[in-house]
Amino acid sequence: MAPVNGNLEWSRIEGVLVALGCQVIEGSGSSVTFEKNGEKVFFHRPHPGKEALRYRVQQARAFLNHIGVKP
């Protein structure tokens, strides 16, 4: 598995998911779900900072692999 960048802004991850056609489902507070072809992934947006912690990057990477997006 490739190293995980812990200095990535959350907005970049969200932008990739949206660009790939994921539907954004806003939850309460900072929660957000992304859905594509019936597959879903749930996140809490980072706050007050903008950086996505490593576990969020790993979770996004796993979801992308799951829906068939390869690097």
Coordinates of N, CA and C in Angstrom, one line a residue:
M1 N 0.8 -1.2 0.0 CA 0.0 0.0 0.0 C 0.9 1.2 0.0
A2 N 0.5 2.2 -0.8 CA 1.2 3.5 -0.9 C 1.2 4.3 0.4
P3 N 2.2 5.1 0.7 CA 2.2 5.9 1.9 C 1.0 6.9 1.9
V4 N 0.5 7.2 3.1 CA -0.6 8.1 3.2 C -0.2 9.5 3.5
N5 N -0.6 10.5 2.7 CA -0.3 11.9 3.0 C -1.2 12.4 4.1
G6 N -0.7 12.9 5.2 CA -1.5 13.4 6.3 C -1.6 14.9 6.2
N7 N -1.2 15.5 5.1 CA -1.2 17.0 4.9 C -2.0 17.3 3.7
L8 N -3.2 16.7 3.6 CA -4.1 16.9 2.4 C -5.3 17.6 2.9
E9 N -5.7 18.7 2.2 CA -6.9 19.4 2.6 C -8.1 18.6 2.3
W10 N -9.1 18.6 3.2 CA -10.3 17.8 3.0 C -11.0 18.2 1.7
S11 N -11.0 19.5 1.4 CA -11.7 19.9 0.2 C -11.2 19.2 -1.1
R12 N -10.0 18.8 -1.1 CA -9.4 18.1 -2.3 C -10.0 16.7 -2.4
I13 N -10.2 16.0 -1.2 CA -10.8 14.7 -1.2 C -12.3 14.8 -1.6
E14 N -13.0 15.8 -1.1 CA -14.4 15.9 -1.4 C -14.5 16.3 -2.9
G15 N -13.6 17.1 -3.4 CA -13.7 17.5 -4.8 C -13.5 16.3 -5.7
V16 N -12.6 15.4 -5.4 CA -12.4 14.2 -6.2 C -13.6 13.3 -6.2
L17 N -14.2 13.1 -5.0 CA -15.4 12.3 -4.9 C -16.5 12.8 -5.7
V18 N -16.7 14.1 -5.7 CA -17.8 14.8 -6.5 C -17.5 14.7 -7.9
A19 N -16.2 14.9 -8.3 CA -15.8 14.9 -9.7 C -16.1 13.5 -10.3
L20 N -16.0 12.5 -9.5 CA -16.2 11.1 -9.9 C -17.7 10.7 -9.9
G21 N -18.5 11.6 -9.6 CA -20.0 11.4 -9.7 C -20.6 11.0 -8.4
C22 N -20.0 11.1 -7.3 CA -20.6 10.7 -6.0 C -21.6 11.8 -5.7
Q23 N -22.7 11.3 -5.1 CA -23.8 12.2 -4.6 C -23.4 12.6 -3.2
V24 N -23.5 13.8 -2.8 CA -23.2 14.3 -1.5 C -24.5 14.3 -0.7
I25 N -24.5 13.6 0.4 CA -25.7 13.6 1.3 C -25.2 14.2 2.6
E26 N -25.7 15.5 2.9 CA -25.3 16.2 4.1 C -26.1 15.6 5.3
G27 N -25.3 15.4 6.4 CA -25.9 14.9 7.6 C -26.0 16.1 8.6
S28 N -26.1 15.8 9.8 CA -26.2 16.8 10.8 C -24.8 17.2 11.2
G29 N -24.6 18.4 11.6 CA -23.2 18.9 12.0 C -22.2 18.8 10.8
S30 N -21.1 18.1 11.1 CA -20.1 18.0 10.1 C -20.1 16.7 9.4
S31 N -21.2 15.9 9.6 CA -21.2 14.6 8.9 C -21.7 14.7 7.5
V32 N -21.1 13.9 6.6 CA -21.4 13.9 5.2 C -21.2 12.4 4.7
T33 N -22.1 12.0 3.8 CA -22.1 10.7 3.2 C -21.9 10.9 1.7
F34 N -21.1 10.1 1.1 CA -20.9 10.1 -0.4 C -21.5 8.8 -0.9
E35 N -22.3 8.9 -2.0 CA -22.9 7.7 -2.5 C -22.7 7.6 -4.0
K36 N -22.3 6.4 -4.5 CA -22.1 6.2 -5.9 C -22.6 4.7 -6.2
N37 N -23.5 4.6 -7.1 CA -24.0 3.3 -7.5 C -24.4 2.4 -6.3
G38 N -25.0 3.0 -5.3 CA -25.5 2.3 -4.2 C -24.5 2.0 -3.1
E39 N -23.3 2.4 -3.3 CA -22.2 2.2 -2.3 C -22.0 3.5 -1.6
K40 N -21.9 3.5 -0.3 CA -21.8 4.7 0.5 C -20.6 4.7 1.4
V41 N -20.1 5.9 1.7 CA -19.0 6.1 2.7 C -19.4 7.3 3.5
F42 N -19.1 7.2 4.8 CA -19.5 8.2 5.7 C -18.3 8.9 6.3
F43 N -18.3 10.2 6.4 CA -17.2 11.0 7.0 C -17.7 12.0 7.9
H44 N -16.9 12.5 8.8 CA -17.1 13.7 9.6 C -16.0 14.7 9.0
R45 N -16.5 15.8 8.4 CA -15.6 16.8 7.9 C -14.7 17.3 9.0
P46 N -13.4 17.6 8.7 CA -12.5 18.1 9.7 C -12.9 19.5 10.2
H47 N -12.8 19.8 11.4 CA -13.1 21.1 11.9 C -12.4 21.2 13.3
P48 N -11.8 22.3 13.6 CA -11.8 23.6 12.9 C -10.8 23.6 11.8
G49 N -9.8 22.7 11.8 CA -8.8 22.7 10.7 C -9.4 22.2 9.4
K50 N -8.5 22.3 8.3 CA -9.0 21.9 7.0 C -8.3 20.6 6.6
E51 N -7.3 20.1 7.3 CA -6.6 19.0 6.9 C -7.3 17.7 7.1
A52 N -7.3 16.8 6.2 CA -7.8 15.5 6.4 C -6.8 14.6 7.1
L53 N -7.1 14.0 8.2 CA -6.2 13.2 8.9 C -6.0 11.9 8.1
R54 N -4.9 11.2 8.4 CA -4.5 10.0 7.6 C -5.6 9.0 7.5
Y55 N -6.4 8.8 8.6 CA -7.4 7.8 8.6 C -8.5 8.2 7.6
R56 N -8.8 9.5 7.4 CA -9.8 9.9 6.4 C -9.3 9.7 5.0
V57 N -8.0 9.9 4.8 CA -7.4 9.7 3.5 C -7.4 8.2 3.2
Q58 N -7.1 7.4 4.1 CA -7.2 5.9 3.9 C -8.6 5.4 3.7
Q59 N -9.5 6.0 4.4 CA -10.9 5.6 4.2 C -11.4 6.0 2.8
A60 N -11.0 7.2 2.3 CA -11.4 7.7 1.0 C -10.8 6.8 -0.1
R61 N -9.5 6.5 0.1 CA -8.8 5.6 -0.8 C -9.4 4.2 -0.9
A62 N -9.8 3.7 0.2 CA -10.5 2.3 0.3 C -11.8 2.4 -0.5
F63 N -12.6 3.5 -0.3 CA -13.9 3.6 -0.9 C -13.7 3.7 -2.4
L64 N -12.7 4.5 -2.9 CA -12.4 4.7 -4.3 C -12.1 3.3 -4.9
N65 N -11.2 2.6 -4.2 CA -10.9 1.2 -4.7 C -12.1 0.3 -4.8
H66 N -13.0 0.4 -3.8 CA -14.2 -0.4 -3.7 C -15.1 -0.1 -4.9
I67 N -15.2 1.2 -5.3 CA -16.1 1.5 -6.4 C -15.5 1.4 -7.8
G68 N -14.2 0.9 -7.8 CA -13.6 0.6 -9.0 C -12.6 1.6 -9.6
V69 N -12.3 2.6 -8.7 CA -11.4 3.7 -9.2 C -10.0 3.3 -8.8
K70 N -9.1 3.1 -9.7 CA -7.8 2.7 -9.5 C -6.8 3.9 -9.7
P71 N -5.7 4.0 -9.0 CA -4.8 5.1 -9.2 C -4.1 5.0 -10.5

